XYZ file of C-alpha atoms in Angstrom:
295
model
C 67.916 81.992 105.053
C 65.954 82.499 102.575
C 64.082 85.641 102.103
C 59.752 85.801 100.796
C 59.048 88.647 99.316
C 56.601 90.442 101.731
C 59.962 89.872 104.198
C 62.212 91.525 102.195
C 60.314 94.444 101.244
C 59.114 94.854 105.046
C 63.594 95.209 106.498
C 64.047 97.004 103.010
C 60.858 99.822 104.146
C 62.444 99.227 107.860
C 65.894 100.496 106.186
C 64.516 103.569 104.466
C 63.391 104.897 107.684
C 65.596 103.637 110.190
C 68.778 104.457 107.718
C 67.533 107.795 106.761
C 68.501 106.838 103.146
C 65.867 109.176 101.894
C 67.952 112.104 103.601
C 71.066 110.634 102.755
C 70.095 110.715 99.459
C 69.838 113.868 99.439
C 73.053 114.716 100.870
C 74.771 112.968 98.964
C 73.629 114.347 95.074
C 74.474 117.395 96.956
C 77.882 116.351 96.944
C 77.617 114.927 93.388
C 76.328 118.315 91.857
C 79.930 118.889 92.897
C 81.409 115.928 91.476
C 79.472 115.952 88.469
C 81.753 118.276 85.961
C 85.152 117.640 86.800
C 84.598 114.209 86.770
C 83.041 114.459 82.879
C 86.077 117.076 82.803
C 87.979 114.727 83.909
C 86.898 111.951 81.556
C 86.810 114.376 78.612
C 90.397 115.336 79.432
C 91.558 111.289 79.648
C 89.592 110.987 75.900
C 92.455 113.362 74.696
C 95.223 111.846 76.815
C 94.943 108.247 75.865
C 92.552 107.563 72.675
C 93.932 111.587 71.275
C 89.928 111.703 70.057
C 88.738 114.056 72.360
C 86.729 115.519 69.883
C 84.787 112.487 68.798
C 84.593 111.413 71.805
C 83.430 114.548 73.574
C 80.675 114.191 71.124
C 79.585 110.348 71.632
C 79.697 110.996 75.201
C 77.479 114.073 74.944
C 75.128 111.734 72.867
C 75.190 108.835 75.662
C 74.400 111.198 78.263
C 71.707 112.569 76.280
C 69.399 109.801 75.969
C 69.860 109.236 79.713
C 69.814 112.108 81.275
C 67.126 114.828 81.190
C 66.646 117.227 78.773
C 67.173 120.479 80.627
C 70.680 118.848 82.724
C 71.805 117.608 79.472
C 71.687 120.949 77.790
C 72.868 122.410 81.112
C 75.692 120.085 81.460
C 76.740 120.395 78.244
C 76.474 123.776 77.705
C 78.662 123.890 81.197
C 81.540 121.531 80.243
C 81.513 123.495 76.083
C 82.250 126.684 78.066
C 84.859 124.663 80.225
C 86.790 123.501 77.249
C 86.418 126.587 75.403
C 88.049 129.033 77.428
C 90.840 126.182 78.798
C 94.011 125.245 76.649
C 94.911 121.665 77.067
C 98.096 122.674 80.065
C 95.110 124.060 82.285
C 93.223 121.143 81.607
C 95.746 118.767 82.354
C 96.705 120.781 85.327
C 93.113 120.261 86.703
C 92.783 116.306 86.676
C 94.428 117.588 89.839
C 91.686 119.343 91.525
C 89.217 117.519 89.405
C 89.982 114.086 92.285
C 89.736 116.307 94.620
C 86.223 117.435 93.643
C 84.878 114.511 91.991
C 86.257 112.439 95.038
C 83.609 114.664 97.731
C 81.067 112.993 95.878
C 82.342 109.425 96.922
C 83.852 109.874 100.117
C 80.100 110.981 101.162
C 78.528 108.415 99.329
C 81.393 106.023 101.940
C 79.809 107.602 104.962
C 76.347 107.033 103.738
C 76.867 103.377 102.504
C 78.591 102.745 105.963
C 75.362 103.831 107.288
C 73.039 101.569 105.049
C 75.213 97.944 105.709
C 75.403 99.366 109.736
C 79.374 99.441 109.688
C 81.191 101.901 111.731
C 84.036 103.231 110.450
C 87.583 102.542 112.145
C 90.150 103.077 109.041
C 92.164 105.989 109.570
C 91.190 109.473 107.910
C 94.052 109.648 105.930
C 93.432 106.150 104.162
C 89.326 106.847 103.343
C 90.357 110.398 102.030
C 93.362 108.199 99.961
C 90.644 105.463 99.503
C 87.911 108.029 97.525
C 90.773 109.662 94.964
C 91.677 106.354 94.516
C 87.858 105.052 93.678
C 87.037 108.284 91.979
C 90.108 107.411 89.088
C 89.072 103.552 89.057
C 85.756 103.891 88.843
C 86.065 107.227 85.844
C 88.038 103.999 83.901
C 85.511 101.854 83.826
C 83.283 104.538 82.930
C 85.859 105.866 80.302
C 86.016 102.143 78.868
C 82.418 101.944 79.017
C 81.545 104.708 76.884
C 84.389 103.891 74.320
C 82.891 100.677 73.928
C 79.517 102.153 73.425
C 81.375 104.474 70.552
C 84.545 102.148 69.454
C 82.753 98.949 70.313
C 82.785 96.674 67.001
C 86.157 98.098 66.254
C 87.315 96.856 69.223
C 85.621 93.642 69.549
C 86.282 92.490 65.713
C 90.166 93.444 66.871
C 89.653 90.409 68.631
C 86.891 87.586 68.303
C 86.094 86.345 64.480
C 83.155 87.877 63.852
C 82.000 89.889 61.224
C 78.569 90.408 61.538
C 76.731 93.441 63.209
C 73.680 91.639 64.607
C 76.166 90.168 67.199
C 78.885 93.139 67.500
C 76.585 95.255 68.854
C 74.705 93.335 71.152
C 77.956 92.463 72.873
C 79.579 95.988 73.119
C 75.849 96.998 75.106
C 76.595 93.299 77.406
C 80.363 94.938 77.553
C 79.662 98.255 78.924
C 76.888 96.944 81.403
C 79.508 94.321 82.485
C 82.045 97.336 83.186
C 79.021 99.453 85.035
C 78.106 96.484 87.298
C 81.931 96.047 87.772
C 81.874 99.997 89.082
C 78.594 98.853 91.243
C 80.520 95.904 93.182
C 83.663 98.130 93.451
C 82.558 100.922 94.468
C 80.430 98.614 96.897
C 83.185 96.469 98.359
C 85.694 99.214 99.154
C 83.637 102.124 100.223
C 81.893 100.997 103.215
C 84.000 99.673 105.980
C 83.562 95.910 105.497
C 86.350 94.123 107.240
C 87.182 91.629 106.770
C 87.097 92.107 102.760
C 84.080 89.782 101.417
C 84.749 90.262 97.855
C 81.818 89.643 95.893
C 81.811 90.459 91.812
C 78.567 90.555 91.434
C 75.431 91.645 94.326
C 71.681 91.884 94.286
C 72.208 94.814 94.831
C 74.139 96.379 91.855
C 72.158 94.117 89.539
C 69.122 95.736 91.178
C 70.462 98.841 91.445
C 71.268 98.741 87.681
C 67.884 98.188 86.363
C 66.378 100.673 88.635
C 68.368 103.730 87.539
C 67.687 103.051 83.343
C 64.506 102.653 84.312
C 64.391 105.688 86.863
C 66.047 107.807 84.513
C 63.894 106.447 81.387
C 60.926 107.139 83.684
C 61.519 110.620 84.828
C 62.637 112.257 81.279
C 59.450 110.992 80.379
C 57.895 112.001 82.953
C 59.342 115.676 82.419
C 58.344 115.608 78.503
C 54.645 114.855 79.522
C 54.939 117.709 83.103
C 57.769 119.655 83.299
C 56.239 122.668 85.172
C 59.964 123.594 85.951
C 60.778 125.970 84.094
C 57.516 127.913 84.636
C 58.276 127.281 88.596
C 61.623 128.243 88.941
C 62.784 129.759 85.196
C 66.803 129.417 84.498
C 67.045 127.611 87.219
C 64.787 125.178 86.779
C 67.434 123.373 84.876
C 69.925 123.432 87.840
C 66.573 121.829 90.173
C 65.922 119.029 87.171
C 70.213 118.104 87.684
C 69.634 117.560 90.848
C 66.435 115.570 91.147
C 68.281 113.184 88.898
C 71.896 113.232 90.846
C 68.808 112.561 94.014
C 67.210 109.253 91.997
C 71.198 108.098 90.905
C 72.467 108.581 94.586
C 69.008 106.968 95.424
C 69.074 103.772 93.688
C 73.507 103.365 94.787
C 71.887 103.244 98.268
C 68.776 101.342 98.026
C 71.468 98.834 96.085
C 73.281 98.646 99.205
C 70.708 98.571 102.003
C 69.391 94.933 99.487
C 72.540 94.257 100.002
C 73.086 94.371 103.653
C 69.700 92.319 104.042
C 71.042 89.356 102.232
C 74.662 89.923 104.216
C 72.015 90.010 107.182
C 70.101 87.456 105.797
C 73.406 85.035 105.168
C 74.525 86.299 109.447
C 70.609 84.758 110.525
C 71.642 81.616 108.474
C 74.876 81.028 109.855
C 74.349 81.794 113.840
C 70.825 79.029 113.242
C 73.327 76.635 113.089
C 74.893 76.999 116.609
C 72.106 76.863 118.921
C 74.620 77.140 121.555
C 76.036 80.705 120.843
C 75.297 83.004 123.459
C 73.118 86.559 122.470
C 76.366 88.225 123.022
C 78.713 85.926 120.542
C 76.650 86.133 118.059
C 76.572 89.644 118.220
C 79.789 90.287 118.022
C 80.117 87.499 115.120
C 77.555 89.668 113.126
C 80.401 92.988 114.504
C 83.269 91.194 112.332
C 81.502 89.801 109.457
C 80.179 93.494 108.623
């Protein structure tokens, strides 16, 4: 069934209210605040172990984050991570990957529950399976983020090694296109495996992922512009202002992900309505059972 703009936004507004997306985003952002530093530390450690050029990639990671995150939040993240990496030995950082995975997976695990609610799904997987799924998703998404950042840093060299192209006018756009594809793949993995889709119906590119990535980039830069002209958090919260800004940015990130899931759910429901409409003899009870099975 084809949705017009009015019906689409009406359904989206209804899901925002009914599924308490704003409240769930705040909850997810709280857990993201615990997961962010371990995840970044995990990526930095992988930089050192895999590419053997930890310092250069660490600086490039900071440069990339500075372009996305609000300035105060980035300075807090940069200072904290430099303190951790300076005071910890390589062995501790390597061992810390295990602790990092457990801490970072808490954010993904909470996102799993929120996406189940957005998709109107009931969690039927075992407790052990869900707890194992979260760290696996954390590893996979972390690797995709690592690969995306690597293409931003070394994209020209990597592409030049496999493509007979010397022009930077072609290679540089390919770097960002490849990084964007990897981010979209991360969204696809999150939307396909985090919620309890039984049976799994893999979708490579979804409307929610496309809109989510665009919204996240736009919202992040919009938030930066707002803080540049109207930043009063330092005056209000003092030294806690940077942490408040970081939490707000994490809230925006969680909200965009949940909105993307809500958009996917609306399109999935539209497909289900179309399928039901093709079978006029189907009873309401049978429709309900079919919808649950599809979910």
